[in-house]
CSV table of C-alpha atoms in Angstrom, one decimal:
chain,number,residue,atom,x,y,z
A,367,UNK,CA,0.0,0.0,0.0
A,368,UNK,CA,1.2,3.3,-0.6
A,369,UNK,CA,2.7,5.8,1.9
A,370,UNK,CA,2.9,9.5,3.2
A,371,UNK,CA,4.9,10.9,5.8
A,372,UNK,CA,5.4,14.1,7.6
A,373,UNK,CA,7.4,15.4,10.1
A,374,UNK,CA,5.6,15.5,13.2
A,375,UNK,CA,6.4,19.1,14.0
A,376,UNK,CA,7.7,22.0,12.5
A,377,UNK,CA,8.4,25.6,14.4
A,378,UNK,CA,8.5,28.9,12.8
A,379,UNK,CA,9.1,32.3,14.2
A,380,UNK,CA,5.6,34.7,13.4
A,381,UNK,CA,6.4,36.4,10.6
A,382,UNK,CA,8.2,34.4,8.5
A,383,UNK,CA,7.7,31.5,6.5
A,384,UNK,CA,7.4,27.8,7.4
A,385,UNK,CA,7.0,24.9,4.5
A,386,UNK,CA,5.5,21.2,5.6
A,387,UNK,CA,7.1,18.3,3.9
A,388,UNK,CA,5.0,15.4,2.5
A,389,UNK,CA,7.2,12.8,1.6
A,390,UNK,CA,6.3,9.5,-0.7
A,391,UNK,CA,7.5,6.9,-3.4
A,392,UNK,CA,7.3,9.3,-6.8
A,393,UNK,CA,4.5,11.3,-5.3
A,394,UNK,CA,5.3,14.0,-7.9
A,395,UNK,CA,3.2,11.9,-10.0
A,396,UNK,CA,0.2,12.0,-7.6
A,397,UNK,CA,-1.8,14.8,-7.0
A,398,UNK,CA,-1.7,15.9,-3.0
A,399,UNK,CA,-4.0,18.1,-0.7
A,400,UNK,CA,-3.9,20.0,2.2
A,401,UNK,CA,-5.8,20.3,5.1
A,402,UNK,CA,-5.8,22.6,8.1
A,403,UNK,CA,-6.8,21.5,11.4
A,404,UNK,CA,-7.1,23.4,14.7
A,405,UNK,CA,-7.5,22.1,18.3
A,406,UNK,CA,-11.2,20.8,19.0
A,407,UNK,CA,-12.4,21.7,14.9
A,408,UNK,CA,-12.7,19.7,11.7
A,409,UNK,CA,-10.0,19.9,8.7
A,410,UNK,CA,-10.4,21.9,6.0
A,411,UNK,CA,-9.3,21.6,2.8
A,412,UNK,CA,-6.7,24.5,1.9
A,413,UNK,CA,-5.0,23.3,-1.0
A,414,UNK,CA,-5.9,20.8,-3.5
A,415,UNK,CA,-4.0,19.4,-6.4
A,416,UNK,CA,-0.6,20.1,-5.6
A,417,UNK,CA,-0.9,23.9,-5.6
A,418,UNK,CA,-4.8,24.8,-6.1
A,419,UNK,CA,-7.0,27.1,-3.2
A,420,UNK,CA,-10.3,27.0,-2.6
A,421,UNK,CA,-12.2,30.3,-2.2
A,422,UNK,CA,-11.3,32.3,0.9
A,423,UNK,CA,-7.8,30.3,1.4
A,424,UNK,CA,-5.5,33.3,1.4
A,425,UNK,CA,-2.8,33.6,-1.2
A,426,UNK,CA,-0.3,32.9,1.7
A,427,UNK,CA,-0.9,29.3,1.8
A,428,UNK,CA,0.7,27.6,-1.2
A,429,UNK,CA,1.8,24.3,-2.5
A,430,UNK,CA,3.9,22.7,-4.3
A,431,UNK,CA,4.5,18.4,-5.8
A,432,UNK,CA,7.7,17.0,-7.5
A,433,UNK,CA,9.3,14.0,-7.4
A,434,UNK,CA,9.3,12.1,-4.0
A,435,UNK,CA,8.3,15.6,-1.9
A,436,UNK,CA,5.1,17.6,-1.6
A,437,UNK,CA,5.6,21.0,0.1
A,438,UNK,CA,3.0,23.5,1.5
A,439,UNK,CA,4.6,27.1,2.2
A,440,UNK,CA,2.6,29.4,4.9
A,441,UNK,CA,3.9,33.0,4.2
A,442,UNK,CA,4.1,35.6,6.6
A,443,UNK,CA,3.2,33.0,9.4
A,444,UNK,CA,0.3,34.5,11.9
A,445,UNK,CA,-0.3,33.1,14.7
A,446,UNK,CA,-3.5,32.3,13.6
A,447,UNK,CA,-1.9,29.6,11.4
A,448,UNK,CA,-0.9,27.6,14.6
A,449,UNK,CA,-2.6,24.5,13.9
A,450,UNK,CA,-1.7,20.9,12.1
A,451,UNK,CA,-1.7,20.5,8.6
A,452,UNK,CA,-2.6,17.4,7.6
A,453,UNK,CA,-1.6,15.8,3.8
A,454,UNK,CA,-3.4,13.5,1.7
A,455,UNK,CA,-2.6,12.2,-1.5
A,456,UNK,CA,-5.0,9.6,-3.9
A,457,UNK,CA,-3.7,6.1,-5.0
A,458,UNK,CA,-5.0,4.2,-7.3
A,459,UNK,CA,-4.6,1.2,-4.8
A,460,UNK,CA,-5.1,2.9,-1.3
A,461,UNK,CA,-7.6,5.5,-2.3
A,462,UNK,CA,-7.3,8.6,-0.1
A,463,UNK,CA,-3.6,8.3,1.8
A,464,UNK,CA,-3.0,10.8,4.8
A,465,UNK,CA,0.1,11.7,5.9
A,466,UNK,CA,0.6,11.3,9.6
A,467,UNK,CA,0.1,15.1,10.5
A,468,UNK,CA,2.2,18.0,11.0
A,469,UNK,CA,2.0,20.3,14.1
A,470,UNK,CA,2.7,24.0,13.2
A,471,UNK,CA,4.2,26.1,16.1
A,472,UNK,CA,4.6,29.9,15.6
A,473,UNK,CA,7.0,31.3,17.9
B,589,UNK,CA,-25.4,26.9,3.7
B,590,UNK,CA,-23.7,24.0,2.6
B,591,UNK,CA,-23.3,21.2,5.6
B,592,UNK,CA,-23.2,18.1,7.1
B,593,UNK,CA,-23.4,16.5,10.6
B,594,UNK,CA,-23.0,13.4,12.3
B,595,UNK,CA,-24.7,12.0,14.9
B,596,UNK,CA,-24.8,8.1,16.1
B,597,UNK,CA,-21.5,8.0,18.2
B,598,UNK,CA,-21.3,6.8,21.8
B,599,UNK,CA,-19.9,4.7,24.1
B,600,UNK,CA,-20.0,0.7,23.3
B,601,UNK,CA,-18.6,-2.4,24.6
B,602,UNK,CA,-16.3,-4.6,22.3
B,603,UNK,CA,-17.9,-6.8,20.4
B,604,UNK,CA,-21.0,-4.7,19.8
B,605,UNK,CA,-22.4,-2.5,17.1
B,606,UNK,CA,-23.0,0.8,16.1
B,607,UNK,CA,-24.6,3.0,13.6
B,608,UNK,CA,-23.7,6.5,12.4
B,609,UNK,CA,-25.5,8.8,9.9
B,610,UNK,CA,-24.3,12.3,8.4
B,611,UNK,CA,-27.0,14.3,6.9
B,612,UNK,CA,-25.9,16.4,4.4
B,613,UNK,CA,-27.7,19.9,3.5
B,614,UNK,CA,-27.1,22.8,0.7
B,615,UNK,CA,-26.0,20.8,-1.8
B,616,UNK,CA,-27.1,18.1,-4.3
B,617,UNK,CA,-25.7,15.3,-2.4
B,618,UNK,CA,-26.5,12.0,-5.1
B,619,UNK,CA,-24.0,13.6,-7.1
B,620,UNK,CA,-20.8,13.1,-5.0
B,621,UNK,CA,-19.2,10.4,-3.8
B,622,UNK,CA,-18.6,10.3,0.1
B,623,UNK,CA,-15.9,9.4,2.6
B,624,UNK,CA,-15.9,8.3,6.6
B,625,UNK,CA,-12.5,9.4,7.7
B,626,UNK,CA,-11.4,9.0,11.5
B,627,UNK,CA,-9.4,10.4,14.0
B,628,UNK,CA,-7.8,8.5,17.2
B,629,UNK,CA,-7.4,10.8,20.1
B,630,UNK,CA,-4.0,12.8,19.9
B,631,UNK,CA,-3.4,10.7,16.1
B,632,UNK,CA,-3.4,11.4,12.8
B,633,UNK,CA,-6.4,11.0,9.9
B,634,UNK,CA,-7.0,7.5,9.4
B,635,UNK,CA,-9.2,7.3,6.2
B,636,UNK,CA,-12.4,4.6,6.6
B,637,UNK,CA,-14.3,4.0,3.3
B,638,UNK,CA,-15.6,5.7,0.1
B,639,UNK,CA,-19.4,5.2,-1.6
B,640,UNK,CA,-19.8,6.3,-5.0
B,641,UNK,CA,-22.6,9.0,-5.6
B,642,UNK,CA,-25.2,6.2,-6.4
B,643,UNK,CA,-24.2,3.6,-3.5
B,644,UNK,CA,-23.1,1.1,-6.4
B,645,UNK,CA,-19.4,1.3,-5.9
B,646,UNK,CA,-17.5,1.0,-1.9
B,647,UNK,CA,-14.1,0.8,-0.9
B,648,UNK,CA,-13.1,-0.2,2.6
B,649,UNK,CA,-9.3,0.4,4.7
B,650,UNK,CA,-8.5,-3.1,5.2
B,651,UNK,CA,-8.6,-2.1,8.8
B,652,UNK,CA,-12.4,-2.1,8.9
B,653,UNK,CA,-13.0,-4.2,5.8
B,654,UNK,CA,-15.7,-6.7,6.5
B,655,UNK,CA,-16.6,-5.1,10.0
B,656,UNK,CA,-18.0,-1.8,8.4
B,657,UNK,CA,-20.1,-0.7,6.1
B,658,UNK,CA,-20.7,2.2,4.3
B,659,UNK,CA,-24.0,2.8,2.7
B,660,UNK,CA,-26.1,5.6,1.4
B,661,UNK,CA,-29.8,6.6,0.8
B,662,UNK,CA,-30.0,9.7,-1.8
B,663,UNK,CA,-33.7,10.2,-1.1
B,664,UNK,CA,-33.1,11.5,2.3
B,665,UNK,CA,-29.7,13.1,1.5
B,666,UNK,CA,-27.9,10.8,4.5
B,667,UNK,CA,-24.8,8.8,4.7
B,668,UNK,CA,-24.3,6.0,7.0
B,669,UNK,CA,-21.8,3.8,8.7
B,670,UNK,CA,-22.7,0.4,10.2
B,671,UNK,CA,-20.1,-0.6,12.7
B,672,UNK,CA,-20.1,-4.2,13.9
B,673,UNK,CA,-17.7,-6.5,15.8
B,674,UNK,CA,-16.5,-3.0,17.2
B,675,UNK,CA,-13.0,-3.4,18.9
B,676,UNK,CA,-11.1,-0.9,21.1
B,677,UNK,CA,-9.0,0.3,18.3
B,678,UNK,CA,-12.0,1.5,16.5
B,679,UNK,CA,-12.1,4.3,19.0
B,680,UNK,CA,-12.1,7.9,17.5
B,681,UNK,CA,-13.6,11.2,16.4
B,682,UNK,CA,-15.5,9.8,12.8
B,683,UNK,CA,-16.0,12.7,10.3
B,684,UNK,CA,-18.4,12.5,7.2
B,685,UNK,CA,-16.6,14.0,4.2
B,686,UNK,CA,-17.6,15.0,0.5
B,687,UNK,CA,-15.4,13.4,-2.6
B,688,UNK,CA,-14.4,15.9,-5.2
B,689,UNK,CA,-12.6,14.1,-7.8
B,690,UNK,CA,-9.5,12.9,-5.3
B,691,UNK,CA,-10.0,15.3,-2.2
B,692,UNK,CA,-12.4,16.1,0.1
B,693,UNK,CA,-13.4,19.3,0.0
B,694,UNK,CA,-16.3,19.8,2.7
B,695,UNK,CA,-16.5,17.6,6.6
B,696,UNK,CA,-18.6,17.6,9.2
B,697,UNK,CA,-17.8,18.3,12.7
B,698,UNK,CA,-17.7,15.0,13.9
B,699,UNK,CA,-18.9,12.0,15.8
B,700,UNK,CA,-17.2,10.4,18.8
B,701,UNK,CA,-17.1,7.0,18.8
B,702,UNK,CA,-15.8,4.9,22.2
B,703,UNK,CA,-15.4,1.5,22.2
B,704,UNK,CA,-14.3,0.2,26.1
B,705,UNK,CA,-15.3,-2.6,28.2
């Protein structure tokens, strides 16, 4: 079956930029999602096919898929984007894959 | 608005069963596929099982394959999940979520699902 992973944390000072790293086999060739999650809510869906947003996503959230790494890039961090960002890519095996989850810290 | 919401969850003993339903609202829900997707306390997203818009087509995790079952019924706009044989593992948050194309672009808030003896 296929697999995603993430780095369980990543920490970046408020202002500045962080990027979450989805990692799988040739996932370039796969098209990956995002998904924002904070404490106590649902996900939602804040980029879709490798580097798409749906309406009212601000243009600070950003993606990006090739070879055997997905990035999303958060721009000018707020602390607002404290939260975990969850990945998900679709295999024709699996179905819907998630990666394991990364918590965003703003410092 | 465009919605949906969960209900069904609760606490169960292994072994026994359970039934969840997300009723969906603001949107023409036989024409998407849907998803159950779960959540372990403190884990990651664990995805469940797909339907096809019409109910004709379902795909199972092989962790719940032959214990749940996904099912649909258009005319009332509701998606369900019948949970048997439930074991302490099957213990989480359970979200409904709509298909588009590969992702899943709208969820529900959630139903929690505990399974202790």
């Amino acid at each position: 079956s296929y697999e995603v992973t993430q780095p369980l944390s990543v920490s970046v000072a408020l202002g500045q930029t962080a990027k979450i790293i989805c990692g799988g086999n040739n996932i370039g060739s796969k098209t990956v999602h995002w998904y924002q999650q904070k404490p106590g809510q649902a996900p939602i869906l804040i980029i879709y096919r490798d580097n798409n947003r749906p309406s009212g996503i601000p243009e600070r959230f950003s993606g990006s898929n090739s070879g055997n790494t997905a990035t999303l890039t958060i721009s000018s961090v707020q602390a607002g984007d404290e939260a975990d960002y969850h990945c998900q890519a679709w295999d024709s095996t699996s179905l819907v894959v998630f990666g394991g989850g990364t918590k965003l810290t703003v410092l | 608005q465009v919605h949906l919401v969960e209900s069904g969850g609760g606490v169960v003993q292994p072994g026994r069963s359970l039934r969840l339903s997300c009723a969906a609202t603001g949107f023409t829900f036989s024409r998407f596929s849907m998803s159950w997707v779960r959540q372990a306390p403190g884990k990651g997203l664990e995805w469940v099982a797909i339907i096809s818009y019409d109910g004709t087509t379902k795909n199972y995790a092989d962790s719940v394959k032959g214990r749940l079952t996904i099912s649909r019924d258009n005319s009332k706009n509701t998606l369900f999940l019948q949970m048997t044989s439930l074991r302490v593992e099957d213990s989480a948050l359970y979200y409904c979520a709509r298909l588009n194309g590969d992702y899943l672009d709208l969820w529900g808030p959630g139903t929690l699902v505990s399974v202790s003896s």
